Structure formats: C-alpha cells, structure tokens
Amino acid sequence: MTEQASAKVNMEKIVSLCRRRGFIFPNSEIYGGLSSCWDYGPLGVELKRNIKQAWWRAVVQERDDMVGLDTSILMHPQVWTASGHLKEFADPLVECKSCHLRWRSDDLDGNNCPSCGGELTESRLFNLMFKTFMGPIEGEASVVYLRPETAQGIFVNFQNVVNTTRKRLPFGIAQIGKAFRNEITTGNFIFRSREFEQMEIEFFVKPGTDEEWFEYWLEERLNWYVKLGIKRENLKLRQHTKEELAHYAINCRDINYLFPMGWAELEGVANRGDFDLVQHASSSGKSLKYLDEETNEHIIPYIIEPSAGVDRSTLAFLCDAYDEEPYKNEIRVLLHLHPTLAPIKVAVLPLSRREKLVTVAKQIYADLRPHWMVSYDDAQSIGRRYRRQDEIGTPFCVTVDFQSLEDEQATIRERDTMNQIRVPIKELKAVLAAKLSGECFDTQLL
Ligand code: ATP
C-alpha cells in the first residue's frame, strides 16, 4: 500500500465532511458510539440509495438475463454447514494488521504475515459469523446466524427462480442486502465494518463457458464504476493466487480502488464453479440440477459471482469526487458526484428573503420536488449557499433574482464549472431533466 490517493483527499477530510454535512454519523453516538458501526444521515441515505438504484438498474432492469431477489437475513443453520462457513470460520485465526489477510495460526511458521511481513493479531478461535437464538429458548438447538454474505440466499432459491421465471442458462440473480461479519480488525471508516450491505450477483452458466463469463463480468463491473464517475486510473484488477483462493473458488480477481489508505478491495469477482449447488444439493437432499433442453441432460451450472460492497462503493465514490480548488482567496470544496448519485439534484435559492422572491422560489421548489430530491435554502449570502451545495455535490442551483420578477426567467448555475445560464421558469423542469439525465451531463454543453 505504498501508493497514495490524490493529495487533496485523506480519510480525515472525508470523515469530517460526512459528519459535518450529515452523510454519515458514528452509531449510537450519544452513548459513546459502537465500534465499527455507522449510521447514514439525511444525505448519506440518499447517496447510498442512488448507488443501489444505479446498480440495480444496470444489472437487473436493463438486462434480459437477470432477475432480483430479497432473501431473509436469518437462514436455516444447515446452510452454513453446507457453504463451509461454520468450518472455515471456526479456526484459530490471526489477521495481518496491515494487509488484513487472515491466517490459521497453526499453519504459520513465523510470527509475521507470510504475505507482507506485517504484524499479526493474537491468535484466537474465531468464527466470523454472529450467532443468535431463534425462539424463546436459548440453546444449541435454537442457534441461528446473521448471514455473513447475501449469496447463500440466492443459491438456496436457485430452483425456485428457475421454476417460477422459466429463465434459461445463462442467467443471473441479483440481491442487495445487509451482511454481518464479526471482523477481527475493523477501521478505515465505512471500509470495513461489522454490519454492511452487499450487492451480489450469482450468474449461472453452462460449465465450459464459465471463464468467458468471468471475464465478461469483470469488464462489466469495472465499467460500471467508471461510467458513474470513478477515475479509471484509480481502479485496478488484482488476481488471486492459487494459495489465496477461497475454498469455493476456481478463480478470483478483485477490483481494487486507490482509497486514501492505499489500494484495497472494492469488489470481488469469483468463478465459484459448481461448489455451491453441489454442496446444497447434497446437504438438503434436494436436486438442484438444471435440465439443459439442447442436450436433454441434467447439469449443475457453474456460478460467476461479482460481489460488491455498498458501503465501500459509497466511500470510493465520495473519495473520488472530493476536490478542493482555490476560489477568490478561499478554498472551494466540492464533490464532483455524478448527477445520478448526487443526494440532492437541484437547490432552489432566492437571492434574498424578500417576499416576492421567496414566493416565486417556493413555487419552483414545489414544482420540482415531485421529480427529484430538491432542497431550498435562503440563509446567508448567495456565495455561501453555492459553497454549501458544492460541498455536498449538488449538480445544479436555481437562483431567483429581481430580474426574474420581470422576465420570468431564473438562473441555472452548474457545480463544476460554475457557469450560469438564464432559463424561462416554465422551462426549468425540462432543461434540468435533460441536464440530469446522466449521459448528457456534460459541462461543455452548459
Ligand atoms: P476483505 O478481504 O476486505 O475482508 P472479502 O474478500 O472478505 O473482503 P468478500 O467476501 O469478497 O470480501 O465480500 C464482497 C464485498 O463485500 C467486498 O468486496 C466488500 O466490498 C464488501 N465487504 C466485505 N466485508 C466487508 C466489511 N467488513 N465491511 C464493509 N464491506 C465489506
């Protein structure tokens, strides 16, 4: 982790902005906080919702070969035996404090991380899954786990989806949901927490076509981040070595992002082979085979899994968008968030609190609100208000001034260039819609 992210951005600045402006707060703060749990504030919840919506749109809505699912956090305990989680996560574990690779302490020769030489945590029997009890009686018979990944909910519903949607291979199932891991070491803000959200795809393919689909999904997922504004030079792929591959994986590559603390995993794309369906079929005694109508054979599909973190994506989008530039003897802080992701799309600002201006501005505010998240601000100077919107990534401000009362026009001011254009008030919605539609967010056009 020698490379540094842009000198302008560091984790302290992101944490401070997030807290100051209501993106992210420490959890249970009035009680002193709960380690590595975070709450998304009014702006954070919008940003996170927009990220999830953009993902869902790209991987479900716009595709013919994908469907969605929303499965329960609590699952039958046997799921975790079949998946390998109970066994794999119950070893005496140590974790490297710098690269976060985990090692079985009884497999190690020395006292340092075999990968990077870093210092290791103390060894302890550690199961990453949170255990709880179902029903009124606490005992081994009622033990259930909070899921450590959303994937298993998809695997156990494979046959249900095939039967109810009549999807044929290759097809995929997408799910967004909470996952819980009792991580040994947490930190770096929302990068690694114990409760987080995942956006996972399980893409079922015919054996033999798996590596081709693996490459396809890597490319798709990489492009998704770039399309939504992440600079390509801040993303890179990292191939897992044979030794490092998870017990279920034939192949795995991470999409890494240059976070302020260095390169780290944003998303993992794995070729899981037939491991999951074989395991669940044998553990449940139910057939999870698929009838290949071309050959009339029953086969077990292979699975390609692009697995992304909502919180890590949120952090990456924030870090990548963060910018500071000199402006009139001060520093203008701004988030160059893609309009699709920006929590607030438009801010309506009357030049002053004069009643006539406020009436017009409030009417514009009311007219735009059904279409987008819009905010209204009439406190302090117009310059200050622009800065406030820049800092939270609002792509457009609409300003109503005295001239507006005469010519029925308002000013649209664009965040990145600070360019301004006059637009008839009755055309505001159409003009903003065109500018916000994502593809045509081109500051050159303003
Ligand atoms: P890491 O090596 O960083 O612990 P992982 O390889 O265990 O991650 P996966 O099991 O591949 O992670 O999970 C898929 C995605 O879920 C990750 O790429 C990441 O975006 C997200 N994720 C995993 N663990 C956490 C966590 N503790 N906090 C936030 N996001 C997480």
Coordinates of C-alpha atoms and ligand atoms in Angstrom, one line a residue:
M1 CA 0.0 0.0 0.0
T2 CA 2.7 2.5 -0.9
E3 CA 0.8 4.5 -3.5
Q4 CA -1.2 7.4 -2.2
A5 CA -4.6 8.7 -3.4
S6 CA -4.8 12.3 -4.5
A7 CA -3.0 14.6 -2.1
K8 CA -6.3 16.6 -1.8
V9 CA -8.2 13.8 -0.2
N10 CA -7.4 12.0 3.0
M11 CA -9.7 10.0 5.3
E12 CA -9.9 12.7 7.9
K13 CA -11.3 15.1 5.4
I14 CA -13.9 12.6 4.2
V15 CA -15.0 11.6 7.7
S16 CA -15.2 15.3 8.7
L17 CA -17.3 16.3 5.6
C18 CA -19.6 13.3 6.1
R19 CA -20.2 14.2 9.7
R20 CA -20.5 17.9 9.2
R21 CA -22.9 17.7 6.4
G22 CA -25.0 14.7 7.5
F23 CA -23.7 11.9 5.3
I24 CA -22.5 9.5 7.9
F25 CA -22.6 9.6 11.8
P26 CA -21.0 7.2 14.3
N27 CA -23.6 4.7 15.5
S28 CA -25.1 5.3 19.0
E29 CA -23.0 8.4 19.3
I30 CA -24.8 9.8 22.4
Y31 CA -23.7 6.6 24.2
G32 CA -20.1 6.9 23.1
G33 CA -20.5 5.1 19.8
L34 CA -20.4 1.4 18.9
S35 CA -17.2 0.3 17.4
S36 CA -17.2 0.0 13.6
C37 CA -21.0 0.6 13.2
W38 CA -22.1 3.7 11.2
D39 CA -25.4 5.5 10.6
Y40 CA -26.2 7.1 7.3
G41 CA -27.6 10.6 7.7
P42 CA -30.1 12.5 5.5
L43 CA -27.6 13.0 2.7
G44 CA -25.8 9.6 3.1
V45 CA -29.0 7.7 2.8
E46 CA -29.8 9.4 -0.5
L47 CA -26.3 8.7 -1.8
K48 CA -26.4 5.1 -0.8
R49 CA -29.9 4.7 -2.2
N50 CA -28.8 6.2 -5.5
I51 CA -25.8 3.8 -5.7
K52 CA -28.0 0.8 -5.1
Q53 CA -30.5 2.0 -7.6
A54 CA -27.8 2.6 -10.2
W55 CA -26.5 -0.9 -9.6
W56 CA -30.0 -2.5 -9.8
R57 CA -30.8 -0.6 -13.0
A58 CA -27.5 -1.7 -14.6
V59 CA -27.6 -5.4 -13.6
V60 CA -31.4 -6.1 -13.4
Q61 CA -33.6 -3.6 -15.1
E62 CA -31.6 -3.1 -18.2
R63 CA -30.9 -6.8 -18.8
D64 CA -32.9 -9.6 -20.1
D65 CA -30.9 -12.3 -18.4
M66 CA -31.2 -11.2 -14.8
V67 CA -33.8 -11.2 -12.0
G68 CA -33.8 -9.9 -8.5
L69 CA -34.3 -11.4 -5.1
D70 CA -34.6 -10.3 -1.5
T71 CA -34.0 -13.1 1.0
S72 CA -34.0 -13.3 4.7
I73 CA -31.0 -12.4 6.9
L74 CA -31.6 -15.5 9.1
M75 CA -31.3 -18.8 7.4
H76 CA -31.5 -22.5 8.3
P77 CA -28.3 -23.3 10.2
Q78 CA -27.6 -26.1 7.8
V79 CA -26.9 -23.6 5.1
W80 CA -23.7 -22.5 6.9
T81 CA -22.6 -26.1 7.3
A82 CA -23.1 -26.8 3.6
S83 CA -21.5 -23.5 2.5
G84 CA -18.4 -24.2 4.6
H85 CA -18.8 -21.1 6.7
L86 CA -19.1 -22.9 10.0
K87 CA -16.0 -24.9 9.4
E88 CA -13.9 -22.4 7.6
F89 CA -14.6 -19.6 10.1
A90 CA -14.0 -21.6 13.2
D91 CA -10.3 -22.0 13.0
P92 CA -7.7 -20.4 15.3
L93 CA -7.2 -17.2 13.3
V94 CA -4.7 -14.4 13.2
E95 CA -5.0 -11.4 10.9
C96 CA -2.3 -9.2 9.5
K97 CA -2.7 -5.7 10.8
S98 CA -1.6 -4.1 7.6
C99 CA -2.8 -6.2 4.6
H100 CA -5.7 -7.8 6.5
L101 CA -5.0 -11.3 5.2
R102 CA -6.2 -13.9 7.7
W103 CA -4.2 -17.0 8.5
R104 CA -4.7 -20.1 10.5
S105 CA -2.2 -19.6 13.3
D106 CA -1.5 -23.4 13.5
D107 CA -0.4 -23.2 9.8
L108 CA 2.2 -20.5 10.3
D109 CA 5.9 -20.9 10.8
G110 CA 6.9 -17.5 11.9
N111 CA 5.3 -14.6 13.8
N112 CA 4.7 -12.3 10.9
C113 CA 2.3 -12.2 8.0
P114 CA 3.6 -14.6 5.3
S115 CA 2.3 -12.3 2.6
C116 CA 3.6 -8.9 3.6
G117 CA 5.6 -9.5 6.7
G118 CA 3.2 -7.3 8.8
E119 CA 2.4 -7.7 12.4
L120 CA -0.2 -10.3 13.3
T121 CA -3.1 -10.1 15.8
E122 CA -3.2 -12.5 18.7
S123 CA -4.4 -16.0 17.8
R124 CA -7.9 -17.0 18.9
L125 CA -10.7 -19.3 17.9
F126 CA -12.7 -17.1 15.8
N127 CA -15.9 -17.6 13.9
L128 CA -16.8 -14.5 11.8
M129 CA -20.5 -15.2 12.0
F130 CA -22.7 -13.5 14.5
K131 CA -24.6 -16.1 16.5
T132 CA -28.1 -15.5 17.9
F133 CA -31.0 -17.6 19.1
M134 CA -34.4 -18.2 17.5
G135 CA -37.4 -18.5 19.7
P136 CA -37.7 -18.2 23.4
I137 CA -35.3 -20.9 24.4
E138 CA -31.5 -20.3 24.3
G139 CA -29.7 -23.4 23.5
E140 CA -27.7 -25.2 20.7
A141 CA -31.0 -26.3 19.1
S142 CA -32.1 -22.7 18.6
V143 CA -28.8 -21.2 17.3
V144 CA -29.1 -19.2 14.1
Y145 CA -26.6 -16.9 12.4
L146 CA -26.8 -13.5 10.9
R147 CA -25.8 -14.1 7.3
P148 CA -22.1 -13.1 6.5
E149 CA -23.0 -12.7 2.8
T150 CA -26.1 -12.4 0.8
A151 CA -25.0 -15.1 -1.7
Q152 CA -26.4 -18.1 0.1
G153 CA -29.9 -16.8 -0.1
I154 CA -29.6 -16.9 -3.8
F155 CA -28.1 -20.4 -4.1
V156 CA -30.9 -22.0 -2.0
N157 CA -33.5 -20.3 -4.1
F158 CA -32.0 -21.3 -7.4
Q159 CA -34.6 -23.9 -8.2
N160 CA -37.5 -21.6 -7.1
V161 CA -36.3 -19.0 -9.5
V162 CA -35.8 -21.5 -12.4
N163 CA -39.3 -22.8 -11.8
T164 CA -41.1 -19.5 -11.5
T165 CA -39.3 -17.4 -14.1
R166 CA -38.5 -20.0 -16.7
K167 CA -35.1 -18.3 -17.2
R168 CA -32.7 -20.4 -19.2
L169 CA -28.9 -20.5 -18.8
P170 CA -27.0 -18.3 -18.8
F171 CA -28.9 -16.1 -16.4
G172 CA -28.3 -14.4 -13.1
I173 CA -29.9 -13.4 -9.8
A174 CA -29.1 -10.2 -8.1
Q175 CA -29.6 -9.2 -4.4
I176 CA -28.9 -6.2 -2.3
G177 CA -28.9 -6.7 1.5
K178 CA -27.3 -6.5 4.9
A179 CA -24.5 -8.8 5.8
F180 CA -22.7 -9.2 9.2
R181 CA -19.2 -10.2 10.0
N182 CA -17.6 -10.1 13.3
E183 CA -14.4 -8.8 11.8
I184 CA -11.2 -9.3 13.8
T185 CA -9.9 -5.8 12.8
T186 CA -12.1 -3.0 11.5
G187 CA -11.4 0.5 10.6
N188 CA -10.9 3.0 7.8
F189 CA -14.3 4.5 8.4
I190 CA -17.0 2.6 6.4
F191 CA -14.4 0.5 4.5
R192 CA -14.6 -2.4 7.0
S193 CA -17.4 -2.6 9.4
R194 CA -19.2 -5.4 11.2
E195 CA -22.6 -4.6 9.7
F196 CA -22.6 -3.7 6.0
E197 CA -24.5 -4.0 2.8
Q198 CA -23.6 -6.1 -0.2
M199 CA -24.8 -6.0 -3.9
E200 CA -24.3 -9.5 -5.2
I201 CA -24.8 -11.3 -8.5
E202 CA -24.8 -15.0 -8.9
F203 CA -24.7 -15.7 -12.6
F204 CA -25.4 -19.3 -13.6
V205 CA -23.7 -20.6 -16.7
K206 CA -23.0 -23.8 -18.6
P207 CA -19.8 -25.5 -17.4
G208 CA -17.1 -24.8 -20.0
T209 CA -18.4 -21.2 -20.6
D210 CA -17.5 -20.1 -17.1
E211 CA -14.1 -18.4 -17.8
E212 CA -15.6 -16.5 -20.6
W213 CA -18.4 -15.2 -18.4
F214 CA -15.9 -14.5 -15.6
E215 CA -14.0 -12.1 -17.9
Y216 CA -17.2 -10.6 -19.2
W217 CA -18.5 -9.7 -15.7
L218 CA -15.1 -8.3 -14.6
E219 CA -15.3 -5.9 -17.6
E220 CA -18.9 -5.0 -16.9
R221 CA -18.4 -4.3 -13.3
L222 CA -15.2 -2.3 -13.9
N223 CA -17.1 -0.2 -16.5
W224 CA -20.0 0.4 -14.1
Y225 CA -17.7 2.3 -11.7
V226 CA -16.1 4.3 -14.5
K227 CA -19.5 5.2 -16.0
L228 CA -20.5 6.6 -12.7
G229 CA -17.5 8.8 -12.4
I230 CA -14.7 6.9 -10.8
K231 CA -11.4 7.7 -12.5
R232 CA -10.1 4.7 -14.4
E233 CA -6.5 5.2 -13.0
N234 CA -7.9 4.8 -9.5
L235 CA -9.1 1.3 -10.3
K236 CA -7.1 -1.9 -10.9
L237 CA -7.6 -5.6 -11.0
R238 CA -5.8 -8.0 -8.7
Q239 CA -5.6 -11.7 -9.5
H240 CA -5.8 -14.0 -6.5
T241 CA -3.0 -16.5 -6.3
K242 CA -3.8 -20.3 -6.0
E243 CA -2.9 -20.3 -2.3
E244 CA -5.1 -17.3 -1.6
L245 CA -8.3 -18.6 -3.4
A246 CA -11.3 -19.2 -1.1
H247 CA -12.3 -22.8 -0.6
Y248 CA -15.2 -22.5 -3.1
A249 CA -13.4 -20.6 -5.9
I250 CA -11.8 -21.7 -9.1
N251 CA -10.7 -18.2 -10.0
C252 CA -11.0 -14.8 -8.4
R253 CA -10.0 -11.3 -9.2
D254 CA -10.6 -8.2 -7.1
I255 CA -11.5 -4.8 -8.4
N256 CA -9.3 -2.6 -6.2
Y257 CA -9.7 1.1 -5.6
L258 CA -7.0 3.6 -4.6
F259 CA -8.6 4.6 -1.3
P260 CA -6.8 7.3 0.8
M261 CA -5.1 4.5 2.8
G262 CA -3.9 2.7 -0.4
W263 CA -5.2 0.1 -2.9
A264 CA -7.9 -2.1 -1.4
E265 CA -10.7 -4.3 -2.5
L266 CA -13.9 -2.7 -3.7
E267 CA -15.5 -5.7 -5.3
G268 CA -14.5 -9.4 -5.8
V269 CA -15.4 -11.3 -8.9
A270 CA -15.2 -15.1 -8.4
N271 CA -15.7 -18.2 -10.5
R272 CA -17.3 -20.5 -7.9
G273 CA -17.6 -23.5 -10.2
D274 CA -20.4 -25.9 -9.1
F275 CA -19.4 -25.8 -5.5
D276 CA -22.5 -24.1 -4.0
L277 CA -25.2 -26.1 -5.9
V278 CA -23.4 -29.4 -5.2
Q279 CA -23.0 -28.6 -1.6
H280 CA -26.6 -27.5 -1.0
A281 CA -28.0 -30.4 -3.1
S282 CA -26.1 -33.0 -1.0
S283 CA -26.8 -31.3 2.3
S284 CA -30.5 -30.8 1.7
G285 CA -31.1 -34.0 -0.3
K286 CA -33.0 -31.9 -3.0
S287 CA -31.9 -31.9 -6.6
L288 CA -30.5 -28.6 -7.8
K289 CA -29.9 -29.9 -11.3
Y290 CA -30.9 -28.0 -14.4
L291 CA -32.3 -29.6 -17.5
D292 CA -30.4 -28.4 -20.5
E293 CA -33.0 -28.5 -23.2
E294 CA -30.5 -28.5 -26.0
T295 CA -28.8 -31.8 -24.9
N296 CA -31.6 -33.1 -22.7
E297 CA -29.1 -33.6 -19.9
H298 CA -29.3 -32.6 -16.3
I299 CA -26.4 -30.4 -15.4
I300 CA -25.1 -28.4 -12.5
P301 CA -24.5 -24.9 -13.6
Y302 CA -21.3 -23.1 -12.7
I303 CA -21.5 -19.7 -11.0
I304 CA -19.8 -16.4 -11.6
E305 CA -20.1 -14.1 -8.7
P306 CA -19.5 -10.3 -8.8
S307 CA -19.8 -9.3 -5.2
A308 CA -19.7 -5.6 -4.3
G309 CA -20.0 -3.7 -1.1
V310 CA -22.5 -0.8 -0.9
D311 CA -20.5 0.9 1.8
R312 CA -17.2 0.5 0.2
S313 CA -18.7 1.8 -3.1
T314 CA -20.1 4.8 -1.2
L315 CA -16.6 5.5 0.3
A316 CA -15.0 5.2 -3.1
F317 CA -17.5 7.5 -4.8
L318 CA -17.0 10.1 -2.1
C319 CA -13.2 9.9 -2.2
D320 CA -13.1 10.1 -6.0
A321 CA -15.5 13.0 -6.1
Y322 CA -13.7 15.0 -3.4
D323 CA -11.9 18.1 -4.7
E324 CA -10.5 21.4 -3.4
E325 CA -9.8 24.4 -5.6
P326 CA -8.7 27.9 -4.9
Y327 CA -11.5 30.4 -5.4
K328 CA -11.5 34.1 -4.5
N329 CA -9.0 33.8 -1.7
E330 CA -10.6 30.8 -0.2
I331 CA -10.7 27.1 -0.9
R332 CA -13.8 25.8 -2.7
V333 CA -14.5 22.2 -1.5
L334 CA -16.7 20.3 -3.9
L335 CA -17.9 16.8 -4.6
H336 CA -17.9 16.1 -8.4
L337 CA -20.5 13.4 -7.9
H338 CA -22.2 12.0 -11.0
P339 CA -25.7 13.5 -11.1
T340 CA -27.2 10.0 -10.9
L341 CA -25.6 9.6 -7.5
A342 CA -25.8 13.2 -6.1
P343 CA -28.1 13.2 -3.0
I344 CA -29.7 16.5 -3.9
K345 CA -30.1 17.2 -7.6
V346 CA -31.2 20.8 -7.5
A347 CA -31.1 23.6 -4.9
V348 CA -33.5 26.5 -5.2
L349 CA -32.1 29.7 -3.9
P350 CA -33.9 33.1 -3.8
L351 CA -31.3 35.9 -4.0
S352 CA -32.8 37.4 -0.8
R353 CA -35.6 36.8 1.6
R354 CA -37.8 39.4 0.1
E355 CA -41.4 38.1 0.0
K356 CA -41.8 38.5 -3.8
L357 CA -38.6 36.4 -4.5
V358 CA -39.5 33.8 -1.9
T359 CA -43.0 33.3 -3.4
V360 CA -41.5 32.6 -6.8
A361 CA -38.7 30.4 -5.4
K362 CA -41.0 28.4 -3.3
Q363 CA -43.3 27.7 -6.2
I364 CA -40.3 26.5 -8.3
Y365 CA -39.3 24.3 -5.3
A366 CA -42.8 22.8 -5.1
D367 CA -42.9 22.2 -8.8
L368 CA -39.5 20.4 -9.0
R369 CA -39.9 18.3 -5.8
P370 CA -42.1 15.5 -7.3
H371 CA -39.3 14.8 -9.8
W372 CA -36.1 14.9 -7.8
M373 CA -34.6 15.4 -4.4
V374 CA -34.6 19.2 -4.3
S375 CA -33.5 21.5 -1.4
Y376 CA -34.5 25.1 -0.6
D377 CA -32.0 27.4 1.1
D378 CA -32.4 31.2 1.8
A379 CA -30.0 31.5 4.7
Q380 CA -26.8 33.7 4.3
S381 CA -25.2 35.1 1.2
I382 CA -25.7 33.5 -2.2
G383 CA -22.0 32.8 -2.4
R384 CA -22.1 30.9 0.9
R385 CA -25.1 29.0 -0.3
Y386 CA -23.4 27.9 -3.5
R387 CA -20.4 26.7 -1.5
R388 CA -22.7 24.7 0.7
Q389 CA -24.3 23.0 -2.3
D390 CA -20.9 22.4 -3.9
E391 CA -19.6 20.7 -0.8
I392 CA -22.5 18.1 -0.9
G393 CA -22.2 17.6 -4.7
T394 CA -25.5 19.3 -5.8
P395 CA -25.1 19.5 -9.6
F396 CA -27.4 22.5 -10.2
C397 CA -28.6 25.5 -8.3
V398 CA -31.6 27.6 -9.5
T399 CA -31.4 31.2 -8.4
V400 CA -34.3 33.6 -8.4
D401 CA -33.4 37.3 -8.5
F402 CA -35.2 40.6 -9.0
Q403 CA -34.9 40.3 -12.8
S404 CA -36.9 37.0 -12.5
L405 CA -39.9 39.0 -11.4
E406 CA -39.8 40.9 -14.7
D407 CA -38.6 38.4 -17.3
E408 CA -39.9 35.2 -15.6
Q409 CA -36.5 33.6 -16.0
A410 CA -34.2 32.0 -13.4
T411 CA -30.5 31.3 -13.4
I412 CA -29.2 27.7 -13.5
R413 CA -25.7 27.5 -12.1
E414 CA -23.6 24.4 -12.7
R415 CA -21.5 23.0 -9.9
D416 CA -18.2 22.0 -11.6
T417 CA -17.7 25.0 -14.0
M418 CA -19.8 27.5 -12.0
N419 CA -21.2 28.5 -15.4
Q420 CA -24.6 30.2 -15.4
I421 CA -27.4 30.3 -17.9
R422 CA -30.8 32.0 -17.9
V423 CA -33.8 29.8 -18.5
P424 CA -37.6 30.7 -18.6
I425 CA -39.1 29.5 -15.4
K426 CA -41.7 27.4 -17.2
E427 CA -38.9 25.5 -19.0
L428 CA -36.8 24.8 -15.9
K429 CA -38.1 21.3 -15.4
A430 CA -37.4 20.2 -19.0
V431 CA -33.9 21.8 -19.1
L432 CA -32.9 20.3 -15.7
A433 CA -34.3 16.9 -16.8
A434 CA -32.1 16.9 -19.9
K435 CA -29.0 18.0 -17.9
L436 CA -29.6 15.5 -15.1
S437 CA -30.3 12.5 -17.4
G438 CA -26.8 11.2 -16.8
E439 CA -25.5 10.6 -20.2
C440 CA -25.9 14.3 -21.2
F441 CA -24.3 15.6 -18.0
D442 CA -21.6 17.3 -20.0
T443 CA -20.3 20.5 -18.5
Q444 CA -19.2 21.6 -22.0
L445 CA -22.8 21.8 -23.0
L446 CA -23.7 24.3 -20.4
Ligands
ATP1 P1 -11.8 -8.2 2.7 O1 -10.7 -9.1 2.1 O2 -11.6 -6.8 2.5 O3 -12.2 -8.6 4.1 P2 -13.6 -10.1 1.5 O4 -12.7 -10.6 0.4 O5 -13.7 -10.9 2.7 O6 -13.1 -8.6 1.8 P3 -16.0 -10.7 0.1 O7 -16.3 -11.8 1.0 O8 -15.4 -10.9 -1.2 O9 -15.0 -9.7 0.9 O10 -17.2 -9.7 0.1 C1 -17.6 -9.0 -1.1 C2 -17.6 -7.5 -0.9 O11 -18.3 -7.1 0.3 C3 -16.2 -6.9 -0.7 O12 -15.6 -6.6 -1.9 C4 -16.6 -5.6 0.1 O13 -16.9 -4.6 -0.9 C5 -17.8 -6.0 0.9 N1 -17.3 -6.3 2.3 C6 -16.8 -7.4 2.8 N2 -16.6 -7.3 4.1 C7 -16.9 -6.1 4.4 C8 -16.8 -5.3 5.7 N3 -16.4 -5.9 6.8 N4 -17.2 -4.0 5.7 C9 -17.7 -3.5 4.5 N5 -17.7 -4.1 3.4 C10 -17.4 -5.4 3.3

